[in-house]
Structures are given as structure tokens and as C-alpha cells.
XYZ file of C-alpha atoms in Angstrom:
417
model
C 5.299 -40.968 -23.128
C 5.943 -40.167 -19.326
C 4.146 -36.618 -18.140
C 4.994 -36.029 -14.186
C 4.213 -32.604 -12.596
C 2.733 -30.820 -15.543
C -0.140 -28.381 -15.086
C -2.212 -27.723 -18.326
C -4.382 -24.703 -18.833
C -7.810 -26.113 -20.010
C -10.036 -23.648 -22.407
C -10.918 -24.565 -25.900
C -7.818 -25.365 -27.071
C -6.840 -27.072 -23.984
C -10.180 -29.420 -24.603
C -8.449 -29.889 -28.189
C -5.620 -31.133 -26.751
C -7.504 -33.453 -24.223
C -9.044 -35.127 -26.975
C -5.880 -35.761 -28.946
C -4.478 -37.648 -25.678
C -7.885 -39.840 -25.475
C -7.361 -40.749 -29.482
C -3.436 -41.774 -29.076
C -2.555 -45.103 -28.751
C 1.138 -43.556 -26.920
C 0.286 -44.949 -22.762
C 0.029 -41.480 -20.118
C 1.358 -42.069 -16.975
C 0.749 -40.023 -13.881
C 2.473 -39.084 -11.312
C 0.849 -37.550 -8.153
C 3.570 -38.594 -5.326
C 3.180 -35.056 -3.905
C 3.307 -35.233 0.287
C 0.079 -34.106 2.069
C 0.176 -30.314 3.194
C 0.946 -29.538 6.848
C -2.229 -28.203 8.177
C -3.001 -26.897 11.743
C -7.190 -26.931 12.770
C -6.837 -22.965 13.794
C -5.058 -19.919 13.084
C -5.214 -17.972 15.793
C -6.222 -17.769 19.650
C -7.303 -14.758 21.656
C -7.589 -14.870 25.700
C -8.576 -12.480 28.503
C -5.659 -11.124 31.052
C -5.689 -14.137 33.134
C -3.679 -17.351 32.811
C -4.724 -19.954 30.248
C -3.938 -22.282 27.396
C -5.582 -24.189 24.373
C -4.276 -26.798 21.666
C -3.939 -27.175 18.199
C -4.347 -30.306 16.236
C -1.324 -30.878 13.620
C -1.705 -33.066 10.052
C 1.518 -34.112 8.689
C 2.805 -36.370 6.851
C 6.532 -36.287 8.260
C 8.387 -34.630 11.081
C 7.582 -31.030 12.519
C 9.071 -28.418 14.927
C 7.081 -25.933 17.035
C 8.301 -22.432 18.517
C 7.005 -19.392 20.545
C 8.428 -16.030 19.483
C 7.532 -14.544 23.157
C 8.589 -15.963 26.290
C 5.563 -15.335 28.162
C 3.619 -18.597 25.310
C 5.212 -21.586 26.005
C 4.175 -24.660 23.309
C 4.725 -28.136 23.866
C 5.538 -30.783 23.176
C 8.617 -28.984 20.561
C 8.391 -31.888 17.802
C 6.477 -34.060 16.605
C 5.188 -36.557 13.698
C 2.609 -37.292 11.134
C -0.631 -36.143 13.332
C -0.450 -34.591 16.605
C -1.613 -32.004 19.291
C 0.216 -28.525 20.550
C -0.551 -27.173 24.023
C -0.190 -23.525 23.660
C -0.013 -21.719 27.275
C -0.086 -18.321 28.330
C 1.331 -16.379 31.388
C -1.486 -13.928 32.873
C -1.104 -10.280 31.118
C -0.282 -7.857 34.430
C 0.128 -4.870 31.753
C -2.625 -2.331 30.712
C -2.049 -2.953 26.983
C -2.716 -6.386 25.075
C 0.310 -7.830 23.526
C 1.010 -10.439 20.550
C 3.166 -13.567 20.022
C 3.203 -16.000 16.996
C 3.488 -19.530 17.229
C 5.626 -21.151 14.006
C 4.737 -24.665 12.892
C 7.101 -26.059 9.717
C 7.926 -29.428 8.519
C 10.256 -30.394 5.804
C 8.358 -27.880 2.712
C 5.926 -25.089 4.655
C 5.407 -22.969 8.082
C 1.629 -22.378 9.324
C 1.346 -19.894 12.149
C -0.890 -19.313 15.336
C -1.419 -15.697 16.340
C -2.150 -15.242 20.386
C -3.705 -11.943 21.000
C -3.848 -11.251 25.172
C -5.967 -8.624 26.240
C -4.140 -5.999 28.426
C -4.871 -5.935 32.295
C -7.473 -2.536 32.119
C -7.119 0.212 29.105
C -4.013 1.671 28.751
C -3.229 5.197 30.934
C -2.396 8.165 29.047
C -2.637 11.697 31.816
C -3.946 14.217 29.934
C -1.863 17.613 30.185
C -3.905 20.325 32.014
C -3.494 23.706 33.080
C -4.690 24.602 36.655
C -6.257 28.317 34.961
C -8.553 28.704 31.847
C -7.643 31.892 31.346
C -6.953 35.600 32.542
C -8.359 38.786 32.459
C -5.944 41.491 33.165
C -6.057 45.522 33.713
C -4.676 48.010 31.044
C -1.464 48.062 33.156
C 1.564 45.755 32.955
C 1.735 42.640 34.904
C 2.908 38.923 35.763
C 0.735 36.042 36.821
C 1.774 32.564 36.900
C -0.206 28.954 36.152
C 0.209 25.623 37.222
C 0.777 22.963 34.631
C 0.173 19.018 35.114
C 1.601 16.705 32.582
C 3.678 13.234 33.040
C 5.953 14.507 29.525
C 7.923 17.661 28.620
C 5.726 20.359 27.290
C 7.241 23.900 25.914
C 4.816 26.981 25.596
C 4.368 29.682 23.123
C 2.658 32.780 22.952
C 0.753 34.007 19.773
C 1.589 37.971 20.637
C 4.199 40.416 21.586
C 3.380 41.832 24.136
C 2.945 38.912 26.146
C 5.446 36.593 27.112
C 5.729 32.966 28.723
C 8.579 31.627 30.625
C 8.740 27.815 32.088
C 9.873 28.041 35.947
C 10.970 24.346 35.703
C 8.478 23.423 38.449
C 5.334 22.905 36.912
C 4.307 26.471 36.136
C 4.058 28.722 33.387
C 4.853 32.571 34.164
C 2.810 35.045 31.839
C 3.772 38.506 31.819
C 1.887 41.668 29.768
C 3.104 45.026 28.663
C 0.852 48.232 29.747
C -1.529 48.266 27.121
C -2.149 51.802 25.635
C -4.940 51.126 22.685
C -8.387 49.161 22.656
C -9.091 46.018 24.175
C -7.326 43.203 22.696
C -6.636 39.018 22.982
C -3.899 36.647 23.251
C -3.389 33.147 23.239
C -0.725 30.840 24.854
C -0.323 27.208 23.522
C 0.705 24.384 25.611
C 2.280 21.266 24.126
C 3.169 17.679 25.388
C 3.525 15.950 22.616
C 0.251 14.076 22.662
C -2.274 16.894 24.157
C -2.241 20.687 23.120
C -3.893 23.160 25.234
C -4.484 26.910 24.823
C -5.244 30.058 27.535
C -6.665 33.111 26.555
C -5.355 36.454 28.133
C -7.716 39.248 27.671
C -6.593 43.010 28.529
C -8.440 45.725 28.961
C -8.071 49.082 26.631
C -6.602 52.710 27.832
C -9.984 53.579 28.367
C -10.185 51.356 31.144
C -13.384 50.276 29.128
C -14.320 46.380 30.313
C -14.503 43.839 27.445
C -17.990 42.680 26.712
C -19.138 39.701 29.349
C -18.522 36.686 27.805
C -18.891 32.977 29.428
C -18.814 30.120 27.723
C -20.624 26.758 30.012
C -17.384 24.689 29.839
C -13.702 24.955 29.320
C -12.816 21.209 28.361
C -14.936 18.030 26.736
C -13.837 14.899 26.705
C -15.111 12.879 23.598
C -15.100 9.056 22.371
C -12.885 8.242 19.522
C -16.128 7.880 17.616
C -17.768 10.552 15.472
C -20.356 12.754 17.440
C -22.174 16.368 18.147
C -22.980 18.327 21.225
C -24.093 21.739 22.397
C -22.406 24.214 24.827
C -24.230 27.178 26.122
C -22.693 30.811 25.726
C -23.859 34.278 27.392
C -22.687 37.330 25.814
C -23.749 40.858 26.440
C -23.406 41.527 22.488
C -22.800 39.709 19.157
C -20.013 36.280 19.425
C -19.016 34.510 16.908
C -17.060 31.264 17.181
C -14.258 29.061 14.770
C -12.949 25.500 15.268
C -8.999 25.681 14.991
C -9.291 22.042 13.658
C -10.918 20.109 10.584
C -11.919 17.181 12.240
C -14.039 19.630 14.180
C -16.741 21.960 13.403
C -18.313 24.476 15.511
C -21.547 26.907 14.609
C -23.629 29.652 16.607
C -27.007 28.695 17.562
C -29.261 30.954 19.547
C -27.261 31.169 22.624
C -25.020 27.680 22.430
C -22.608 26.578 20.331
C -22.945 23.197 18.412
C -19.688 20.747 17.860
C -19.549 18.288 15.801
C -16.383 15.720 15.241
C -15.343 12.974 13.125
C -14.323 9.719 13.839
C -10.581 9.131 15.252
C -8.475 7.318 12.330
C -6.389 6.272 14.738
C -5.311 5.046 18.374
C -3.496 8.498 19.376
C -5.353 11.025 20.957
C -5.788 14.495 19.604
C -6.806 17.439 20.330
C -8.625 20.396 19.039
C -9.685 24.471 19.823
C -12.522 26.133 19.560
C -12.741 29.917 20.192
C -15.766 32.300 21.010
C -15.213 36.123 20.742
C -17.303 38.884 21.140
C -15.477 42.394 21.182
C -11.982 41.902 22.285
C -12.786 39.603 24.282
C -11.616 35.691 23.931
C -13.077 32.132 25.230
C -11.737 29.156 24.040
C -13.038 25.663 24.546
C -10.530 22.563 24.388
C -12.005 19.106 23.430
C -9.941 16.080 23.645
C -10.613 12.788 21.657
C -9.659 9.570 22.380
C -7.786 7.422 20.070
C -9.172 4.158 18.863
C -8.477 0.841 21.124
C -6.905 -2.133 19.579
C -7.416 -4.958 22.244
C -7.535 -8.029 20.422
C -6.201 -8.897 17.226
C -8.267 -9.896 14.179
C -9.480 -13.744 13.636
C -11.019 -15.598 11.233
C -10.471 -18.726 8.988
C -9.686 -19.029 5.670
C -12.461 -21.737 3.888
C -11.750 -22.081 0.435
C -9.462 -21.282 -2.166
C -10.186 -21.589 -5.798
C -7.156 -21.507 -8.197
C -8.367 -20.781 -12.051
C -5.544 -19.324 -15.061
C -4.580 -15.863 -14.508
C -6.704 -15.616 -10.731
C -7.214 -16.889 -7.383
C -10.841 -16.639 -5.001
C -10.571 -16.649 -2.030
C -13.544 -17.189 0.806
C -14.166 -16.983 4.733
C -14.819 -15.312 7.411
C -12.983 -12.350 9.818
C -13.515 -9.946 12.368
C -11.714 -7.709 14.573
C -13.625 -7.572 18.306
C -12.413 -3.985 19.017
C -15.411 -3.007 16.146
C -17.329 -6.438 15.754
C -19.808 -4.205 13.303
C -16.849 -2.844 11.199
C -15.484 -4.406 7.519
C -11.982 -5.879 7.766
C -9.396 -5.341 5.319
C -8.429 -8.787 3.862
C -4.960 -8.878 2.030
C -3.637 -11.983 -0.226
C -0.124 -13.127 -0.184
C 0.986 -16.073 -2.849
C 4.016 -17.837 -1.407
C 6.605 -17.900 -4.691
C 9.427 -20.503 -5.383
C 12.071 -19.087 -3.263
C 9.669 -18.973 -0.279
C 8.672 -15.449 -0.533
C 5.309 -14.173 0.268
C 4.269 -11.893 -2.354
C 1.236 -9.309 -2.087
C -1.458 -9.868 -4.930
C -4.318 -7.757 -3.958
C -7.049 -6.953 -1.465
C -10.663 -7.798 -0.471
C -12.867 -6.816 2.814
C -15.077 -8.582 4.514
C -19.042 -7.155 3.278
C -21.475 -9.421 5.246
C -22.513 -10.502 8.748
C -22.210 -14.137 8.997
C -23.330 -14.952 12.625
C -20.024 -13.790 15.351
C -18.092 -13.029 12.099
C -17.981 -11.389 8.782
C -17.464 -13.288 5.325
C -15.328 -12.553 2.645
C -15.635 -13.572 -1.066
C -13.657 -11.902 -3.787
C -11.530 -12.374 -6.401
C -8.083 -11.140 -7.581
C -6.297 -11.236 -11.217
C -2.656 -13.001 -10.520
C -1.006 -14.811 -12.637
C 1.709 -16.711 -10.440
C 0.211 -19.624 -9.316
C 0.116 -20.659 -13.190
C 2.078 -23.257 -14.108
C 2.829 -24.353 -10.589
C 2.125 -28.238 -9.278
C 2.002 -26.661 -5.863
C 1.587 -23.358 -4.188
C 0.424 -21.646 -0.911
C -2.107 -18.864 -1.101
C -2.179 -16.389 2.376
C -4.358 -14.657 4.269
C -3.903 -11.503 6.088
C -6.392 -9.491 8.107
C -5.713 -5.869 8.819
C -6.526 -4.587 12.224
C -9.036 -1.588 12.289
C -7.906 0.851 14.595
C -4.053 0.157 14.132
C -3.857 -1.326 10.297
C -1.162 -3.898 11.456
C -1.678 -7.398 9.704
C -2.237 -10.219 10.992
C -2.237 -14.147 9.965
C -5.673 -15.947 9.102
C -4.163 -18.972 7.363
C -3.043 -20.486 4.235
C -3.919 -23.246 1.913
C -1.960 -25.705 -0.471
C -3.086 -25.805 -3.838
C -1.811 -29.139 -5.168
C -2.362 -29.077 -8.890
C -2.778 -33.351 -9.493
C -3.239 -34.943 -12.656
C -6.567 -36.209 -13.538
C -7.295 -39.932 -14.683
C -7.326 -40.118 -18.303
C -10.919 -39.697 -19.732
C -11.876 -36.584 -16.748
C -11.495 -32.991 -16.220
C -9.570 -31.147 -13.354
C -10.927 -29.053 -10.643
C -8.201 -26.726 -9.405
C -10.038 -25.986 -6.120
C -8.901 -26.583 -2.741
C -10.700 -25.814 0.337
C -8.577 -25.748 3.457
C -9.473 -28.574 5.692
């Protein structure tokens, strides 16, 4: 009886089975003719703005090609055979953002990858819109005013009441007109959009009565915040009772004595926003405008995938990541089994829960049932950025499922080497 290439499941009745083999007289022959699995010794590389380059040691047991995907990562030498060494080299990075290219290794059965994360030249420059006014107090009678706008995108502007309008002049002001006002004193609000930043101005105007609005002054006008949660405190003087109201709910705001106290949440993600908050007392407005950065995404996660361990109906996985834009934050680990026809297909998820010196390890387990049955199979590794949730390659591993000598038990266990 000839068995090649046959994978047996080994509980109880597997052991039964076992045994029945050892008792036969009938000969078992093996056959474990399976080529070695191209491995490369890292997974990805991440440089600073400047020129530079790095290798990568290759294990094969036949021929392999090599390729860039950007033109500014040149690899050489192109081919190669059994083991060998890859000279990746990067052009310096004259652009504010970092940027990404993936080098491809495959031989005759598999492809291993190399992501190159280059830090951009300097953070990347967004001009924040801004209006040359904060705001305007007008008379009970009709009348026009104009402010000056700054922003390097189209913005359009609305007004929240009737009787005052906004018209664009087309050359970087904003004309505000208001209709005689004939009751009490009363507020209105203009909104300013670019796309990206939102600003607001208050027009206040007085009543018939000619009667002033209570004095109102709030100590600023604009904050700029970190992307990361935080709280400060902005004095107000009023002449009578203010309240105050955040327009956003990533924002809070609260009356305290005579300051107001913000507090904001963390930034999900790497677009700015902004948000309103308003003080009134009487009819009269203030409004505060706080702008928070978005996250940064500099460098790409890295990491190394150190063991994979293959059992029926689930695969562990083990090793270490981190993403350097939050060194001190979990990463997102995703597992990809590579199928028959070459497709990698999504089996679950896992984060990194520990400090393990520069990194942070990984150990977890997920229920699949697809490498069953399989003589070989490759098991992926995927980090997820933090700010941006893109993925990004850690490595892979070949699980060669080879028949033990007659008499022992198999290990399906392979650690990546």
C-alpha cells in the first residue's frame, strides 16, 4: 500500500487508526518530495526622507524574479537562484507626505513581499480657511459690511436668518448685508465652508430701542488642538447671565465661574475637523471655533510573523507589530489563508496586547477550517495602520503537512524561519 500526500486528522480515533498501521504486515511508504518554501529574512523596510537602501536575503530552492511596483525603489539584481541577496534602493522623498511601494518576490509556487514605507520630507500642509473678522455688531438700522476670506479651496457661505444676507464678491470677500431691525435685539450666524474647515461669524443687531446688547467677550476666537483627546478653559466676561452649547459631539463645552471648559475626543481619523461653540447672554452672540488636527500616518506598520501553529478546524498565529506613528497603541492584526486557486482569503482578526521591547506581540487564535486536508498551505499576515486602517504585509509562512516515520506522531507546527 502506497500513501503520498495524505494529511490525517489525529484524535482518538485517529490514534485507533495509527495503531492498526503499526499491527499490519501491508509496507507504508512515504512520500515527502515537497520543494522548500521561498522565504525572504524581512518583510518590510522603513527609511527617513533621504536617499538609502538595504538587502534582503532570499532561500529558494529554484529560480526567482524580483520587481518594484514604484519607480522611485529600484531592486537588483532582477533574478536569481536557490539562495541569494536583493539590494533594495530608494530615491530621497522631496514630498511632505510619506509614500509606499511593494517589492514582489515569486518563484515557481509562491510570492513573499517587502513593504518600503518613506517618510515624507516635513508634515504635510493643509491652510486652514480663515476669516479676517470674528464678528459684527451692527445698529438697529440697515446696512452692508464686507469680510475678507483666506482659503487655498472653494468655499460657499450661508446665512442662518432672513434678514441677513451673504453674497461672494469673487475676490476673497464675503459681503453681509442687514435689514432695519424694528423689534428686540437679536443674533445671526454665517457659516463658511471649504470643504475641510467650517467657520462661523456672528452678527449681532441692536433692538428699536436702540437698547445695547449685554457686554459680552469671550478670551479667544479660535484654538487649535492636537488630534488627541484633551480639555481646556477659556475665560468669558458678561455683564449678566451666559450660557454656552458645543455645535459638535466630539466636543463638549460647560460654564464655570467666569470661563468656559472644552473638552474633545480623540480624532478617528487623518482629516481635520472642525467644531462651534457659542456663548450668549441676552441677544447677544460669541462663538468660539476650534480646529483639530487629523491623525498622521508617517510610516507604515512592521513587524514579523514568528510562528504558526496549524491544528484541525484552527490556526495560531504569534509575533510581534507596531505602527511608529502611535508606538504605545494596539495594532489590528488580520489573517489571510492563501486557498488552491491562489486566493487570499480573510479568516479572522487578532491585535497586538503586550509590549515586547520596540514592538508589540501578538498571540491568538482563530477557528478555520481550510487549511484541513491540505499537504501545503500559506497562512498571511496583515497589520492595519492606526490612524488610516489601510493594511499592510507582515509575512507569511508555509505549512508543509509531511508524513511522519512509522512508529511517531506529527507536529503540524511551523515557525517561519
Amino acid at each position: 500500500m502506497a500513501v503520498s500526500g495524505v494529511r490525517r486528522a489525529f484524535g482518538l480515533a485517529g490514534a485507533a487508526v495509527w495503531g492498526v498501521v503499526l499491527a499490519s504486515t501491508v509496507s507504508l511508504q512515504i512520500t515527502t518530495d515537497l520543494p522548500a518554501p521561498l522565504e525572504l529574512d524581512r518583510t518590510s523596510w522603513s527609511l527617513d526622507p533621504v536617499p538609502g537602501d538595504t538587502t534582503v536575503e532570499v532561500q529558494a530552492d529554484g529560480e526567482w524574479v524580483v520587481g518594484s511596483d514604484r519607480p522611485w525603489l529600484t531592486v537588483s539584481p532582477a533574478s536569481g537562484s536557490g539562495t541569494g541577496r536583493i539590494t533594495l534602493r530608494a530615491a530621497a522623498n522631496n514630498q511632505a507626505s510619506a509614500r509606499w511601494a511593494t517589492v514582489s518576490v515569486t518563484d515557481a509556487g509562491s510570492v513573499r513581499t517587502v513593504m518600503v514605507n518613506q517618510a515624507g520630507d516635513g508634515s504635510a500642509q493643509v491652510v486652514p480657511l480663515n476669516l479676517g473678522e470674528d464678528g459684527w455688531d451692527v445698529g438697529p438700522h440697515s446696512g452692508t459690511t464686507t469680510v475678507p476670506i483666506a482659503s487655498d479651496r472653494e468655499w460657499t457661505a450661508s446665512s442662518d436668518q432672513p434678514w441677513l444676507t451673504v453674497t461672494p464678491t469673487g475676490t476673497g470677500r464675503l459681503a453681509l448685508s442687514v435689514v432695519q431691525n424694528t423689534g428686540a435685539c437679536r443674533s445671526a450666524t454665517v457659516r463658511v465652508d471649504d470643504g475641510t474647515f467650517v467657520r462661523h461669524f456672528v452678527v449681532n443687531q441692536e433692538g428699536a430701542s436702540r437698547q445695547l446688547s449685554p457686554s459680552l467677550q469671550v478670551g479667544a476666537s479660535h484654538l487649535d488642538v492636537d488630534w488627541d483627546a484633551g480639555t481646556t478653559s477659556v475665560l468669558v466676561s458678561a455683564d449678566g447671565a451666559w450660557t454656552v452649547a458645543s455645535d459638535e459631539a466630539w466636543m463638549t463645552a460647560s460654564a464655570s465661574n467666569s470661563v468656559v471648559v472644552l473638552t474633545w475626543a480623540r480624532n478617528p481619523g487623518m482629516v481635520p475637523r472642525t467644531g462651534t461653540v457659542r456663548v450668549m447672554s441676552g441677544g447677544a452672540t460669541r462663538v468660539l471655533q476650534v480646529d483639530q488636527a487629523g491623525q498622521t500616518d508617517r510610516y507604515a506598520p512592521e513587524g514579523k510573523l514568528e510562528k504558526v501553529v496549524a491544528r484541525p478546524g484552527q490556526v495560531q498565529v504569534k509575533g510581534r507589530a507596531v505602527d511608529r506613528d502611535q508606538p504605545a497603541t494596539d495594532v489590528q492584526v488580520d489573517v489571510y489563508v492563501k486557498t488552491t486557486t491562489g486566493d487570499q482569503t480573510f479568516v479572522g482578526s487578532g491585535a497586538t496586547d503586550r509590549a515586547d521591547g520596540d514592538l508589540r506581540s501578538f498571540d491568538f487564535t482563530i477557528a478555520t477550517s481550510l487549511l484541513d486536508g491540505l499537504d501545503r498551505s500559506d497562512v498571511c499576515i496583515m497589520a492595519r495602520s492606526v490612524p488610516s486602517g489601510a493594511e499592510f504585509f507582515l509575512g507569511c509562512s508555509t505549512i508543509v503537512v509531511s508524513a511522519p516515520a512509522v512508529g511517531t506522531r506529527p507536529e503540524p507546527s511551523v515557525s517561519p524561519s
